[in-house]
XYZ file of C-alpha atoms in Angstrom:
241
model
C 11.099 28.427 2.812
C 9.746 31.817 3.133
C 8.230 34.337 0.668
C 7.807 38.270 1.022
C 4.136 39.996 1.041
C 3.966 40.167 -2.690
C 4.718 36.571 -3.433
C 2.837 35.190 -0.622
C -0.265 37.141 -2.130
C 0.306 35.633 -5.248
C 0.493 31.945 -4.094
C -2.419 32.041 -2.455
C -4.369 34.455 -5.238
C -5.126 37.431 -3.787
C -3.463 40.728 -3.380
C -1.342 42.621 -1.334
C -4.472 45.327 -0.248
C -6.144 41.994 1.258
C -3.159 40.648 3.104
C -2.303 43.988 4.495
C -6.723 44.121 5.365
C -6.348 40.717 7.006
C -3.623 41.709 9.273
C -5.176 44.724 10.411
C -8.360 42.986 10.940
C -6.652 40.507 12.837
C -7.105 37.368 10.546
C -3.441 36.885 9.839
C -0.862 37.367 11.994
C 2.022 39.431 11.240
C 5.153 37.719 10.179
C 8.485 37.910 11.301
C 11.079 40.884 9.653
C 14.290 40.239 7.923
C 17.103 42.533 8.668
C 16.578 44.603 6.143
C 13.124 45.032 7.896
C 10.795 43.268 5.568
C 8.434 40.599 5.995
C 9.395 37.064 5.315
C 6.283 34.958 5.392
C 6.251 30.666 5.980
C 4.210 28.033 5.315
C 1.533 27.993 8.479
C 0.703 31.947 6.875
C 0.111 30.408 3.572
C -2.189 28.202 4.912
C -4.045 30.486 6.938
C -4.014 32.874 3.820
C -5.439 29.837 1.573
C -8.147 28.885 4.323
C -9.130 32.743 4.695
C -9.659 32.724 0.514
C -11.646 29.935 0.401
C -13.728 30.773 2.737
C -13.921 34.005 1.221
C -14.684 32.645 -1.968
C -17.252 30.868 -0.903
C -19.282 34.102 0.757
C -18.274 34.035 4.432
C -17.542 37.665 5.796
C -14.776 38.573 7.403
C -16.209 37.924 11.117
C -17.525 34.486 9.945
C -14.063 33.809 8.579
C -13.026 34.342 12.105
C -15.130 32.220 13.753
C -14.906 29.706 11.086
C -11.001 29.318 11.624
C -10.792 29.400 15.372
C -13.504 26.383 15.604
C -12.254 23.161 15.008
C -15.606 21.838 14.547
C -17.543 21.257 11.387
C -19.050 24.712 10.587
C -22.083 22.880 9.989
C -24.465 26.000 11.129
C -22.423 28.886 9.263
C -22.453 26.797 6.475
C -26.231 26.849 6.354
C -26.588 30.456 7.207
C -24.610 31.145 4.236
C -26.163 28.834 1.912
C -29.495 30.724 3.260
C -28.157 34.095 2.749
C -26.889 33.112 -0.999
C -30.434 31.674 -1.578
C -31.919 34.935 -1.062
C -29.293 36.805 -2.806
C -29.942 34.636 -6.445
C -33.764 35.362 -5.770
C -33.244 38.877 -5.079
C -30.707 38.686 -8.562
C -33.310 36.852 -10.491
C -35.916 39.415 -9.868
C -33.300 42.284 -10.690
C -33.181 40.389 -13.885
C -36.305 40.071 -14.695
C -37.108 43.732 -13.941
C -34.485 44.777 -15.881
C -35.755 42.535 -19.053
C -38.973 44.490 -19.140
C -37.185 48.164 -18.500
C -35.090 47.027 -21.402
C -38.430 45.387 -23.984
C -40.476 49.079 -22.624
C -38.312 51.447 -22.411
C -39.399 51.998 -19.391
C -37.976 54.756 -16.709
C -34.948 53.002 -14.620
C -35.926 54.504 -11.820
C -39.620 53.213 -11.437
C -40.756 49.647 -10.338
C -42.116 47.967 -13.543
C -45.329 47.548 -12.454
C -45.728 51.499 -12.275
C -44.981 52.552 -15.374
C -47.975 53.039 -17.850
C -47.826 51.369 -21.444
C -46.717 54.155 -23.128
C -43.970 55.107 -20.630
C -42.418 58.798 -22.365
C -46.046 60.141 -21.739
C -44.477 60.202 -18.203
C -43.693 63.954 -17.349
C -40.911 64.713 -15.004
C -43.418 65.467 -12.604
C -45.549 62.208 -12.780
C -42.426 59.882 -12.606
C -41.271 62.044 -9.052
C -44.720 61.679 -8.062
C -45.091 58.046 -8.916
C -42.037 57.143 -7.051
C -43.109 58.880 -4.082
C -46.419 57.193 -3.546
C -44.483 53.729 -3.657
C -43.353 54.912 -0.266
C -46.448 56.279 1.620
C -49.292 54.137 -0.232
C -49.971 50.794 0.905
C -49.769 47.601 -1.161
C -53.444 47.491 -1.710
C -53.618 51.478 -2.991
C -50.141 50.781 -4.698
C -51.907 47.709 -6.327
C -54.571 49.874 -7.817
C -52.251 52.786 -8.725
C -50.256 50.501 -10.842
C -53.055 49.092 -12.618
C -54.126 53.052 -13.738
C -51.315 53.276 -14.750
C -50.966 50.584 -16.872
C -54.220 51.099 -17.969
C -54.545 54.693 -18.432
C -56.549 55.674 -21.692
C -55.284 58.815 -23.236
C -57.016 61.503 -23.729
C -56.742 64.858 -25.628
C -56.191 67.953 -22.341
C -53.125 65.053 -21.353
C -50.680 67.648 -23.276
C -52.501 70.761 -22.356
C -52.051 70.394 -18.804
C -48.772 69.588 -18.684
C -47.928 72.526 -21.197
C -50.278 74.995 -18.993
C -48.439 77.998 -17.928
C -47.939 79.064 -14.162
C -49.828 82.105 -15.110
C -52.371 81.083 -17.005
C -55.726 82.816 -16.742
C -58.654 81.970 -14.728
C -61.208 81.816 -17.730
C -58.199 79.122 -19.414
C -57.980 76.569 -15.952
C -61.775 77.200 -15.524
C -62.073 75.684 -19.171
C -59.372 72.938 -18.521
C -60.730 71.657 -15.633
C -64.271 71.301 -17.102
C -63.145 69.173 -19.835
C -60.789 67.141 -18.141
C -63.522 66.303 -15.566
C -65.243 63.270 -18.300
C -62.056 61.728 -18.601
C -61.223 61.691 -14.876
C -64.620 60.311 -14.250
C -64.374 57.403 -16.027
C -60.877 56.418 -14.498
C -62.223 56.594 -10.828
C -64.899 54.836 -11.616
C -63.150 52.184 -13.967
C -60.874 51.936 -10.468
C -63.395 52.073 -7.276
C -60.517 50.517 -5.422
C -58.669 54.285 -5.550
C -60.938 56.223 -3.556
C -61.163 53.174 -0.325
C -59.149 53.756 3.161
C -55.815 54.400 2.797
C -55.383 52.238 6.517
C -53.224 49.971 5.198
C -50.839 53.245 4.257
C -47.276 52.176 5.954
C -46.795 55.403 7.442
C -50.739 55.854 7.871
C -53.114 58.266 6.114
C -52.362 61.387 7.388
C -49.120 60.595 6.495
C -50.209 59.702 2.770
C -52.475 63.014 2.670
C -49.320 65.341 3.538
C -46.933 64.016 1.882
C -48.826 63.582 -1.855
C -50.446 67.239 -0.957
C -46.709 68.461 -0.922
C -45.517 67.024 -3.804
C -48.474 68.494 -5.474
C -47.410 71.812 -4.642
C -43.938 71.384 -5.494
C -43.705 69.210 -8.944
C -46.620 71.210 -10.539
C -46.790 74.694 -11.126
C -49.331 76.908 -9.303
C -51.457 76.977 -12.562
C -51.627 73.274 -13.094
C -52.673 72.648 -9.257
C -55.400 74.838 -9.548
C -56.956 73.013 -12.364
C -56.273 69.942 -9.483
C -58.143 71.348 -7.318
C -61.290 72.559 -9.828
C -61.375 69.131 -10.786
C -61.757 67.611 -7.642
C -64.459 70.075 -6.753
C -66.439 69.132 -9.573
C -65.858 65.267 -8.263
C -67.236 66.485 -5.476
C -70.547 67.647 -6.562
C -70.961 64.479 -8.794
C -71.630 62.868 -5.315
């Protein structure tokens, strides 16, 4: 009894892309031709081609396949590996899950880990939300920690939609006036969150790193206008101390 490529890939369930993939990758040997030059398939390749699916349903990879096959021993430690490697891939799932729940109950920005994203999430400006998701790569977990809960805990206040509606050229006497009223409400946050202004030595790429990289993104997601209020208000910080 013999069967060509196409039936042989639909006895064992699979299709003619993954037979023609196992050959090449050297996990099924190639048949024997007819005259007319095509392949005529026999029982020991349907085997092999129903031991390579189960395995592949199972999880294995291709090389482990391999291996698998050639040993005649119980697979006892590839088994494990892969029951491992499946363990961390439903955790990993189950947190995707759960993220995705509360993007889906907030509304919240796809793009952003959850625990980023303030309560109100559209008073995120496309500015803030580029920012945001570049600190979660230069800040360490501690700073992160206390990023998120501003955040998340950001009270609003009234200059929120003037400075993000401030012009590039806005006049001095205007940014001078900005900055002096935004300085109360920037107050309070630092010193509702003391854990903000500590070391950054726990930074993964280290603070220098940190300082550079948030100092550039500064420059570049805000308009000149806007970081000169930045900088007024940090100046004024300054002199509270």
């Amino acid at each position: 009894m013999t069967w060509s490529t196409r039936e042989i890939a639909e006895l064992a369930g699979t299709s003619l892309r993954a037979v023609r993939h196992y050959h090449e990758v050297g996990l099924l040997t190639e048949p024997a031709r007819r005259a007319n030059g095509y392949k005529q398939y026999g029982v020991e390749h349907l085997v092999r081609l129903l031991r390579i699916k189960r395995l592949a349903d199972l999880g294995f990879s291709l090389p482990q396949i391999a291996d698998t096959l050639d040993d005649r021993d119980h697979p006892e430690q590839a088994l494990r590996t892969l029951d491992a490697e499946l363990a961390a891939t439903v955790d990993r799932l189950q947190r995707a899950r759960v993220e995705l729940a509360a993007i889906l109950d907030r509304r919240a920005p796809a793009d952003l880990p959850v625990e980023l994203v303030p309560a109100q999430a559209s008073s995120l400006t496309d500015a803030d939300r580029s920012l945001v998701l570049l600190m979660t790569r230069v800040m360490g977990p501690r700073k992160l920690a206390a990023y998120g809960a501003l955040l998340r805990d950001m009270p609003a206040d009234p200059t929120d939609g003037e400075f993000d509606a401030l012009h590039a050229d806005a006049g001095e006497d205007v940014r001078r006036d900005l900055a002096e009223r935004m300085l109360p409400h920037v107050r309070r946050v630092q010193e509702a969150h003391p854990e903000l202004r500590g070391p950054d030595d726990d930074a993964p790429r280290g603070a220098r790193v940190l300082a550079e990289t948030t100092n550039a993104a500064m420059q570049e997601l805000y308009n000149p206008a806007q970081v000169d209020v930045l900088v007024r208000v940090a100046a004024l910080l300054r002199t509270d101390h």
